[in-house]
Coordinates of C-alpha atoms in Angstrom, one line a residue:
M1 CA 0.1 -0.2 -0.1
L2 CA 3.0 2.4 1.1
N3 CA 4.0 1.9 -2.4
I4 CA 0.8 2.7 -4.6
F5 CA 1.2 6.1 -2.1
M6 CA 4.7 6.6 -3.0
S7 CA 4.7 5.7 -6.6
P8 CA 3.5 9.3 -8.0
I9 CA 6.5 11.1 -5.9
V10 CA 9.2 8.6 -7.6
F11 CA 7.6 9.5 -11.2
A12 CA 7.3 13.1 -10.1
L13 CA 10.9 13.0 -9.1
S14 CA 12.1 11.0 -12.6
G15 CA 10.7 14.0 -14.6
F16 CA 12.1 16.9 -12.5
A17 CA 15.3 14.9 -12.3
A18 CA 15.2 14.7 -16.3
G19 CA 14.4 18.3 -17.2
L20 CA 17.2 19.2 -14.8
Y21 CA 19.4 17.3 -16.8
A22 CA 17.9 19.0 -20.2
K23 CA 17.8 22.7 -18.2
L24 CA 22.0 22.3 -16.6
N25 CA 22.8 21.0 -20.6
I26 CA 24.4 17.5 -18.3
P27 CA 24.8 15.3 -20.9
S28 CA 22.8 11.7 -20.3
V29 CA 21.3 8.9 -22.3
P30 CA 18.3 10.1 -24.7
A31 CA 15.0 8.4 -23.9
S32 CA 14.9 7.4 -27.8
F33 CA 17.4 4.9 -27.0
W34 CA 15.5 3.1 -24.8
A35 CA 12.2 3.4 -26.6
A36 CA 13.7 1.3 -29.3
Q37 CA 14.4 -1.7 -26.7
P38 CA 12.0 -4.1 -25.7
W39 CA 10.3 -3.1 -23.0
I40 CA 12.0 -5.9 -20.7
V41 CA 14.9 -5.0 -21.6
T42 CA 14.6 -1.6 -20.1
A43 CA 12.3 -2.9 -17.1
L44 CA 15.8 -5.4 -16.2
A45 CA 17.8 -2.5 -17.2
G46 CA 16.2 0.0 -14.7
I47 CA 16.4 -2.9 -11.8
I48 CA 19.8 -3.7 -12.0
T49 CA 20.9 -0.2 -12.3
K50 CA 18.9 0.9 -9.2
D51 CA 19.8 -2.0 -7.2
F52 CA 23.8 -1.1 -8.2
A53 CA 23.1 2.9 -6.6
D54 CA 21.2 0.6 -3.6
Y55 CA 24.4 -1.1 -3.1
W56 CA 26.5 1.6 -2.9
N57 CA 24.7 3.8 -0.7
H58 CA 24.1 0.8 1.7
R59 CA 27.8 0.4 1.6
F60 CA 27.9 4.2 2.8
M61 CA 25.6 3.6 5.4
H62 CA 27.6 1.2 6.9
T63 CA 30.5 3.9 7.6
K64 CA 31.2 6.2 11.1
F65 CA 29.3 8.7 9.1
G66 CA 26.4 7.3 7.4
W67 CA 25.2 4.4 10.3
P68 CA 23.5 7.3 12.3
I69 CA 21.1 7.6 9.1
H70 CA 20.6 3.7 8.9
V71 CA 20.8 2.1 12.7
V72 CA 17.4 3.4 12.9
H73 CA 16.5 0.4 10.3
H74 CA 19.0 -2.2 12.2
S75 CA 17.3 -1.4 15.6
D76 CA 14.7 -3.9 15.1
T77 CA 15.6 -6.9 17.2
H78 CA 12.8 -9.0 15.2
V79 CA 13.3 -8.6 11.7
N80 CA 10.4 -9.3 9.6
G81 CA 8.5 -8.3 6.6
F82 CA 7.1 -4.8 8.5
T83 CA 11.1 -4.1 9.2
T84 CA 11.6 -2.9 5.3
F85 CA 9.6 0.0 6.6
R86 CA 11.6 1.0 9.5
V87 CA 13.5 3.5 8.1
H88 CA 14.6 7.1 8.6
A89 CA 13.6 9.8 6.3
L90 CA 16.9 10.8 5.5
E91 CA 17.6 7.4 4.3
V92 CA 14.7 7.6 2.0
I93 CA 16.0 10.8 0.7
L94 CA 19.0 9.7 0.2
M95 CA 18.0 6.5 -1.7
K96 CA 15.5 8.6 -3.9
I97 CA 18.1 11.2 -5.2
S98 CA 20.7 8.7 -6.0
Y99 CA 19.3 6.4 -7.8
I100 CA 16.6 8.5 -9.2
G101 CA 19.4 10.6 -10.8
L102 CA 21.4 7.2 -12.0
L103 CA 18.7 6.4 -14.0
T104 CA 17.2 9.3 -15.1
W105 CA 20.5 10.2 -16.2
I106 CA 21.1 6.9 -18.1
G107 CA 17.8 7.4 -20.2
I108 CA 15.4 4.7 -17.9
P109 CA 11.5 6.3 -18.7
A110 CA 9.9 7.7 -15.7
D111 CA 7.2 4.4 -16.0
M112 CA 10.3 2.3 -16.1
I113 CA 11.5 3.6 -12.7
V114 CA 8.7 3.5 -10.8
M115 CA 8.4 -0.3 -11.5
A116 CA 11.9 -0.7 -10.5
F117 CA 10.9 1.0 -7.3
I118 CA 7.8 -1.1 -6.7
F119 CA 9.3 -4.2 -7.7
S120 CA 12.5 -3.6 -5.5
S121 CA 10.4 -2.8 -2.6
L122 CA 8.1 -5.6 -2.2
H123 CA 11.6 -8.0 -2.7
N124 CA 12.7 -6.2 -0.1
A125 CA 9.8 -7.1 2.1
Y126 CA 10.0 -10.3 1.0
V127 CA 14.3 -10.6 2.0
H128 CA 13.2 -9.4 5.7
L129 CA 10.2 -12.3 6.3
E130 CA 11.4 -14.3 9.2
L131 CA 11.7 -17.3 6.9
D132 CA 14.6 -19.9 6.6
I133 CA 14.6 -19.8 2.5
D134 CA 17.4 -19.4 -0.2
H135 CA 17.9 -19.6 -3.4
G136 CA 20.4 -22.5 -3.7
P137 CA 22.3 -22.1 -7.4
F138 CA 20.3 -18.4 -8.0
N139 CA 22.0 -17.2 -4.4
W140 CA 24.4 -15.3 -6.3
L141 CA 21.7 -13.4 -8.7
L142 CA 18.7 -12.8 -6.6
A143 CA 18.8 -12.1 -2.6
S144 CA 17.1 -14.4 -0.5
P145 CA 15.4 -14.3 3.4
N146 CA 18.8 -16.1 4.4
F147 CA 20.8 -13.5 2.9
H148 CA 19.4 -10.9 4.1
R149 CA 19.2 -11.7 7.9
W150 CA 22.9 -12.5 8.1
H151 CA 23.1 -8.7 7.2
H152 CA 20.4 -8.1 10.5
A153 CA 22.8 -10.2 12.4
D154 CA 24.5 -9.2 15.8
V155 CA 27.5 -11.1 14.7
P156 CA 30.7 -9.2 14.1
E157 CA 31.9 -11.0 11.3
A158 CA 28.6 -10.5 9.2
Y159 CA 28.7 -6.2 10.0
G160 CA 29.1 -4.7 6.9
K161 CA 28.1 -7.4 4.8
N162 CA 25.2 -8.6 2.4
L163 CA 24.9 -5.6 1.2
A164 CA 23.0 -5.7 -1.9
N165 CA 19.1 -5.0 -1.6
M166 CA 18.4 -7.4 -4.5
I167 CA 21.3 -8.5 -6.5
P168 CA 24.1 -10.2 -4.3
F169 CA 26.4 -10.6 -7.3
Y170 CA 27.0 -6.9 -6.3
D171 CA 28.5 -8.2 -3.1
W172 CA 30.7 -10.9 -5.0
L173 CA 32.1 -8.4 -7.1
F174 CA 33.2 -5.8 -4.3
G175 CA 33.6 -8.1 -1.7
T176 CA 31.5 -7.9 0.8
Y177 CA 29.4 -11.5 0.1
Y178 CA 29.1 -13.3 3.4
K179 CA 26.7 -16.5 3.1
T180 CA 23.4 -17.4 2.7
T181 CA 23.2 -20.3 5.4
P182 CA 20.4 -20.5 7.8
C183 CA 20.6 -17.4 10.4
H184 CA 19.5 -18.1 13.9
E185 CA 21.8 -15.3 15.9
K186 CA 20.3 -12.3 18.1
M187 CA 19.1 -9.9 15.4
G188 CA 19.2 -6.1 15.9
A189 CA 22.0 -3.4 17.1
E190 CA 21.1 -2.9 20.7
N191 CA 24.3 -2.3 21.4
D192 CA 24.6 1.2 19.8
G193 CA 22.2 2.2 22.2
I194 CA 19.1 2.5 20.1
P195 CA 15.9 4.6 21.6
G196 CA 13.4 1.2 21.4
T197 CA 10.7 2.4 19.2
D198 CA 10.0 6.4 19.9
P199 CA 9.5 7.7 16.8
V200 CA 10.6 11.3 18.1
K201 CA 13.8 9.6 19.3
L202 CA 14.5 7.5 16.7
F203 CA 14.4 10.8 14.5
V204 CA 16.7 12.6 16.4
L205 CA 19.1 9.9 16.6
P206 CA 21.1 10.5 13.8
F207 CA 21.6 14.6 14.5
E208 CA 22.8 13.1 18.1
M209 CA 25.2 11.0 16.8
W210 CA 26.3 13.2 14.4
F211 CA 26.9 15.7 17.1
G212 CA 28.8 13.3 19.1
Q213 CA 31.1 12.4 16.2
A214 CA 31.6 16.0 15.5
K215 CA 32.6 16.8 19.5
Q216 CA 34.6 13.7 19.4
A217 CA 36.6 14.7 16.8
I218 CA 37.0 18.5 17.8
S219 CA 38.4 17.0 21.3
G220 CA 40.7 15.0 19.3
L221 CA 42.1 17.9 17.5
L222 CA 42.7 19.8 20.8
A223 CA 44.1 17.5 22.4
R224 CA 47.2 17.0 19.7
P225 CA 50.3 18.1 21.2
K226 CA 51.7 21.5 19.9
P227 CA 54.6 20.9 17.1
H228 CA 57.9 22.2 19.1
E229 CA 58.9 25.4 18.4
P230 CA 62.6 25.6 18.1
G231 CA 63.9 28.7 20.8

């Protein structure tokens, strides 16, 4: 249901991005290129490219600076289909800007961008299901619940692994692939002091964490010994 409400926004943003590229004279793939292709080719190109953008966004959000945005999603200790909707507004904005910007730049039509968004959202809900499922010989091609549960597991070896939302080949290609065996480990990021389910506290959490990081960095700079001046 949420995807139905978000789809017009994705469509409108796609049109806005295309117009912006034209206004700023930024070279991009013309829409006529995809108009000459079978719709299935365009759809697959949209899905594959969107997941590429999502992979690198996700990887950024597992860095020190990006983690405060993403930790809200990982705060769920009972991962299930609804976990896919437990995301911070900043994460939604970042993901949308990046994949819409990239897909529009390569000329994917707005309706196909919406289709890629809907397919990705439904698959994202699927991989969060509390089910012991993998895809056998196709584990590298399409993410499964087992694959993604390891990503949410509170296991140090799995931190920052299995980052692809849909296509695990990206993890294999960029060195973040972990495994797809059944995962019965503890879920969530409780050790980061996440404030439960309070929506207001969860919303301000990234800003509090960034403030703490900035304060720590400034303290570190001030604590550095001054260089010795010859006298």
